[in-house]
Tab-separated table of C-alpha atoms in Angstrom:
chain	number	residue	atom	x	y	z
O	1	UNK	CA	-89.047	14.560	29.734
O	2	UNK	CA	-88.157	11.811	31.936
O	3	UNK	CA	-84.728	11.421	30.555
O	4	UNK	CA	-82.717	8.121	31.578
O	5	UNK	CA	-85.023	5.784	33.945
O	6	UNK	CA	-83.552	2.767	35.314
O	7	UNK	CA	-85.705	0.064	37.397
O	8	UNK	CA	-85.619	-1.040	39.724
O	9	UNK	CA	-83.605	1.585	42.132
O	10	UNK	CA	-82.740	-0.740	44.669
O	11	UNK	CA	-82.892	-4.681	44.757
O	12	UNK	CA	-80.945	-7.741	47.275
O	13	UNK	CA	-80.381	-10.667	45.199
O	14	UNK	CA	-79.203	-14.214	46.649
O	15	UNK	CA	-76.047	-15.906	45.304
O	16	UNK	CA	-77.078	-17.577	41.918
O	17	UNK	CA	-80.491	-15.778	41.421
O	18	UNK	CA	-80.714	-13.789	38.359
O	19	UNK	CA	-82.123	-10.543	37.428
O	20	UNK	CA	-82.515	-8.087	34.700
O	21	UNK	CA	-82.109	-4.071	35.057
O	22	UNK	CA	-84.146	-1.856	32.609
O	23	UNK	CA	-82.953	1.250	31.257
O	24	UNK	CA	-85.202	3.498	29.519
O	25	UNK	CA	-84.974	6.657	27.393
O	26	UNK	CA	-87.077	8.891	25.936
O	27	UNK	CA	-85.001	11.300	24.271
O	28	UNK	CA	-84.544	9.297	20.866
O	29	UNK	CA	-81.017	8.721	21.639
O	30	UNK	CA	-78.796	6.543	19.827
O	31	UNK	CA	-76.076	5.062	22.028
O	32	UNK	CA	-76.824	3.963	25.260
O	33	UNK	CA	-74.710	2.564	28.170
O	34	UNK	CA	-74.409	0.076	31.214
O	35	UNK	CA	-71.502	1.377	33.765
O	36	UNK	CA	-70.720	-0.425	37.440
O	37	UNK	CA	-69.527	2.289	40.466
O	38	UNK	CA	-67.374	0.421	42.811
O	39	UNK	CA	-66.016	2.063	46.067
O	40	UNK	CA	-62.562	3.287	45.014
O	41	UNK	CA	-62.856	2.247	41.591
O	42	UNK	CA	-64.773	5.045	39.608
O	43	UNK	CA	-67.218	3.824	36.462
O	44	UNK	CA	-66.399	1.573	34.845
O	45	UNK	CA	-68.003	0.295	31.855
O	46	UNK	CA	-69.721	-2.698	31.182
O	47	UNK	CA	-71.284	-3.247	28.074
O	48	UNK	CA	-72.737	-0.766	25.408
O	49	UNK	CA	-74.967	-0.642	22.318
O	50	UNK	CA	-74.371	2.208	19.380
O	51	UNK	CA	-77.877	1.454	18.009
O	52	UNK	CA	-80.931	-0.755	18.139
O	53	UNK	CA	-79.958	-4.396	17.832
O	54	UNK	CA	-76.643	-3.756	18.427
O	55	UNK	CA	-74.121	-4.200	21.437
O	56	UNK	CA	-70.815	-4.171	22.579
O	57	UNK	CA	-68.778	-5.484	25.682
O	58	UNK	CA	-67.212	-2.568	27.709
O	59	UNK	CA	-63.969	-2.982	30.357
O	60	UNK	CA	-65.804	-5.231	32.447
O	61	UNK	CA	-68.352	-7.592	30.899
O	62	UNK	CA	-68.177	-10.886	32.347
O	63	UNK	CA	-71.258	-12.015	34.138
O	64	UNK	CA	-73.402	-9.597	32.215
O	65	UNK	CA	-75.550	-9.854	29.028
O	66	UNK	CA	-77.592	-6.908	27.685
O	67	UNK	CA	-80.131	-6.481	24.827
O	68	UNK	CA	-81.359	-3.287	23.066
O	69	UNK	CA	-84.155	-4.602	21.187
O	70	UNK	CA	-85.760	-1.347	20.681
O	71	UNK	CA	-84.161	1.737	20.542
O	72	UNK	CA	-85.423	3.202	24.039
O	73	UNK	CA	-84.320	0.533	26.223
O	74	UNK	CA	-81.109	-1.103	27.393
O	75	UNK	CA	-81.354	-4.301	29.422
O	76	UNK	CA	-78.635	-5.626	31.249
O	77	UNK	CA	-79.129	-8.955	32.912
O	78	UNK	CA	-77.602	-11.264	35.536
O	79	UNK	CA	-77.926	-14.597	34.779
O	80	UNK	CA	-76.576	-16.167	38.195
O	81	UNK	CA	-75.782	-13.263	40.313
O	82	UNK	CA	-72.191	-13.268	42.344
O	83	UNK	CA	-71.583	-10.592	45.689
O	84	UNK	CA	-68.989	-9.629	43.475
O	85	UNK	CA	-71.804	-7.724	41.307
O	86	UNK	CA	-72.365	-6.156	44.560
O	87	UNK	CA	-72.793	-2.354	43.151
O	88	UNK	CA	-74.300	0.713	41.887
O	89	UNK	CA	-75.163	0.683	37.972
O	90	UNK	CA	-75.403	3.493	35.977
O	91	UNK	CA	-77.113	3.671	32.853
O	92	UNK	CA	-76.531	6.619	30.421
O	93	UNK	CA	-77.666	7.681	26.645
O	94	UNK	CA	-76.411	9.900	24.434
O	95	UNK	CA	-76.925	10.964	20.902
O	96	UNK	CA	-73.461	11.381	18.996
O	97	UNK	CA	-72.062	14.035	16.556
O	98	UNK	CA	-75.028	16.127	17.499
O	99	UNK	CA	-74.059	16.437	20.950
O	100	UNK	CA	-70.682	14.541	21.633
O	101	UNK	CA	-70.527	12.875	24.647
O	102	UNK	CA	-73.599	14.714	25.909
O	103	UNK	CA	-74.633	11.940	28.324
O	104	UNK	CA	-77.267	12.071	30.116
O	105	UNK	CA	-77.356	9.277	33.428
O	106	UNK	CA	-80.255	7.515	35.127
O	107	UNK	CA	-80.143	7.645	38.908
O	108	UNK	CA	-78.737	4.476	39.628
O	109	UNK	CA	-79.690	0.776	40.834
O	110	UNK	CA	-78.231	-0.054	43.850
O	111	UNK	CA	-77.463	-3.755	43.907
O	112	UNK	CA	-76.658	-5.910	46.856
O	113	UNK	CA	-75.904	-10.121	45.927
O	114	UNK	CA	-75.810	-11.822	49.082
Q	1	UNK	CA	-54.822	3.356	26.289
Q	2	UNK	CA	-56.865	5.674	27.503
Q	3	UNK	CA	-56.247	6.359	31.102
Q	4	UNK	CA	-57.706	9.003	34.095
Q	5	UNK	CA	-55.415	9.188	37.224
Q	6	UNK	CA	-57.050	11.303	40.010
Q	7	UNK	CA	-53.770	10.697	42.270
Q	8	UNK	CA	-55.961	12.465	45.472
Q	9	UNK	CA	-58.676	9.968	47.020
Q	10	UNK	CA	-59.662	11.925	49.922
Q	11	UNK	CA	-59.075	15.603	50.645
Q	12	UNK	CA	-60.825	17.549	53.579
Q	13	UNK	CA	-60.829	21.338	53.626
Q	14	UNK	CA	-62.600	24.088	55.782
Q	15	UNK	CA	-65.291	26.354	54.493
Q	16	UNK	CA	-63.639	29.235	52.617
Q	17	UNK	CA	-60.727	27.586	51.627
Q	18	UNK	CA	-59.612	26.879	47.722
Q	19	UNK	CA	-59.361	23.887	46.508
Q	20	UNK	CA	-57.794	21.946	43.937
Q	21	UNK	CA	-58.605	18.445	42.559
Q	22	UNK	CA	-55.490	16.662	39.763
Q	23	UNK	CA	-56.826	14.829	37.013
Q	24	UNK	CA	-53.909	13.534	34.697
Q	25	UNK	CA	-54.849	11.634	31.366
Q	26	UNK	CA	-53.552	9.224	29.058
Q	27	UNK	CA	-54.404	8.914	25.366
Q	28	UNK	CA	-52.279	8.888	21.827
Q	29	UNK	CA	-55.385	10.511	20.559
Q	30	UNK	CA	-55.139	14.557	18.927
Q	31	UNK	CA	-58.677	15.073	19.256
Q	32	UNK	CA	-60.091	14.219	22.586
Q	33	UNK	CA	-62.806	15.268	25.267
Q	34	UNK	CA	-62.214	15.667	28.939
Q	35	UNK	CA	-65.103	15.897	31.340
Q	36	UNK	CA	-65.520	16.362	35.312
Q	37	UNK	CA	-68.532	15.053	37.007
Q	38	UNK	CA	-69.763	15.670	40.694
Q	39	UNK	CA	-71.555	13.049	42.371
Q	40	UNK	CA	-72.921	14.317	45.864
Q	41	UNK	CA	-74.027	12.168	48.482
Q	42	UNK	CA	-77.553	11.738	46.818
Q	43	UNK	CA	-75.824	9.511	44.106
Q	44	UNK	CA	-76.569	11.397	40.891
Q	45	UNK	CA	-74.174	12.093	38.735
Q	46	UNK	CA	-74.048	15.962	37.840
Q	47	UNK	CA	-72.273	17.490	34.515
Q	48	UNK	CA	-69.742	19.985	35.128
Q	49	UNK	CA	-67.989	20.811	32.301
Q	50	UNK	CA	-66.978	19.441	28.885
Q	51	UNK	CA	-63.451	20.439	27.081
Q	52	UNK	CA	-62.492	19.973	23.966
Q	53	UNK	CA	-58.824	18.888	23.052
Q	54	UNK	CA	-58.513	21.978	20.704
Q	55	UNK	CA	-59.516	24.302	23.167
Q	56	UNK	CA	-56.707	25.086	25.896
Q	57	UNK	CA	-58.527	28.142	27.450
Q	58	UNK	CA	-58.970	27.885	31.089
Q	59	UNK	CA	-62.775	28.292	31.984
Q	60	UNK	CA	-64.689	29.979	35.056
Q	61	UNK	CA	-68.068	29.318	36.117
Q	62	UNK	CA	-68.750	31.137	39.189
Q	63	UNK	CA	-66.609	29.558	42.066
Q	64	UNK	CA	-65.150	26.539	39.900
Q	65	UNK	CA	-62.179	27.069	37.527
Q	66	UNK	CA	-60.817	24.600	35.453
Q	67	UNK	CA	-57.056	24.806	33.880
Q	68	UNK	CA	-56.652	22.086	31.011
Q	69	UNK	CA	-52.591	21.940	30.280
Q	70	UNK	CA	-51.961	19.503	27.275
Q	71	UNK	CA	-48.030	20.059	27.789
Q	72	UNK	CA	-48.728	18.254	31.089
Q	73	UNK	CA	-52.006	16.601	30.328
Q	74	UNK	CA	-53.671	17.534	32.832
Q	75	UNK	CA	-57.273	18.815	33.693
Q	76	UNK	CA	-57.284	20.463	36.977
Q	77	UNK	CA	-60.548	21.850	38.692
Q	78	UNK	CA	-60.306	24.354	41.229
Q	79	UNK	CA	-62.961	25.496	43.775
Q	80	UNK	CA	-62.723	28.523	45.380
Q	81	UNK	CA	-63.650	29.715	48.627
Q	82	UNK	CA	-65.530	26.351	49.287
Q	83	UNK	CA	-68.590	25.715	50.725
Q	84	UNK	CA	-69.868	22.581	52.678
Q	85	UNK	CA	-72.289	21.770	49.661
Q	86	UNK	CA	-69.158	21.383	47.487
Q	87	UNK	CA	-68.821	17.741	49.611
Q	88	UNK	CA	-68.851	15.524	47.060
Q	89	UNK	CA	-67.187	12.901	44.751
Q	90	UNK	CA	-65.687	14.288	41.872
Q	91	UNK	CA	-64.977	12.507	38.804
Q	92	UNK	CA	-62.554	13.218	35.818
Q	93	UNK	CA	-63.366	11.296	32.672
Q	94	UNK	CA	-61.939	11.436	29.207
Q	95	UNK	CA	-63.730	10.506	25.527
Q	96	UNK	CA	-62.778	7.376	23.976
Q	97	UNK	CA	-61.868	8.408	20.326
Q	98	UNK	CA	-63.298	5.014	18.767
Q	99	UNK	CA	-66.379	6.442	17.374
Q	100	UNK	CA	-68.691	4.648	20.571
Q	101	UNK	CA	-68.210	8.056	22.659
Q	102	UNK	CA	-67.375	5.501	25.532
Q	103	UNK	CA	-65.891	7.255	28.876
Q	104	UNK	CA	-62.966	6.505	30.388
Q	105	UNK	CA	-63.288	7.819	34.515
Q	106	UNK	CA	-60.595	8.098	36.674
Q	107	UNK	CA	-61.007	6.533	40.351
Q	108	UNK	CA	-62.677	9.728	41.990
Q	109	UNK	CA	-61.785	11.950	44.820
Q	110	UNK	CA	-63.959	12.870	47.752
Q	111	UNK	CA	-64.157	16.042	48.839
Q	112	UNK	CA	-65.068	17.033	52.073
Q	113	UNK	CA	-65.763	20.827	53.037
Q	114	UNK	CA	-66.335	21.019	57.103
Q	115	UNK	CA	-68.027	24.142	58.691
């Protein structure tokens, strides 16, 4: 099993550019999440989804949009990138109840906005 | 609101020393989950332990042990006889009980084990 796959692994954007980060999981997990990691800040939740077609805001949602059109994919979009969005982005998925908080994390996407 | 505090930003030890990483949490929930993750220099997140609030027994796994004390809202992590490969950032996390299984992370403790 591939688990959780994030694409791309690295990206450099110019301020104002847009991009989409893709998270794909092959475990039939119901819940999916996008976290960002910044030095000295731990991981903070951006957006999450508790099922296909649903999304919700996390702790730091501003500047990001998400979509979950298919159960296996969770997309994170930056419409107009800013230097403050330079970060490492982690996607995760889990299957509630059956395995509480049994997260599977992707390997991360390192994004630099210049 | 859920909160996790890891007061130690960085710790440096010499190989074979024991080291304890502190984690203090805040929650109003009576049932909750606590976690420790390891992030080695390669960057991936490695799951170490998940503990339900009903289970206050201490856990030992090889050189790793965890001390869960509800009375002080702490879930501390001890590495015995540390090794260079233990060098990493360690995160403590608390499960949000709102039904979405979100995790609230502490800011992490960077552990450096010197040979």
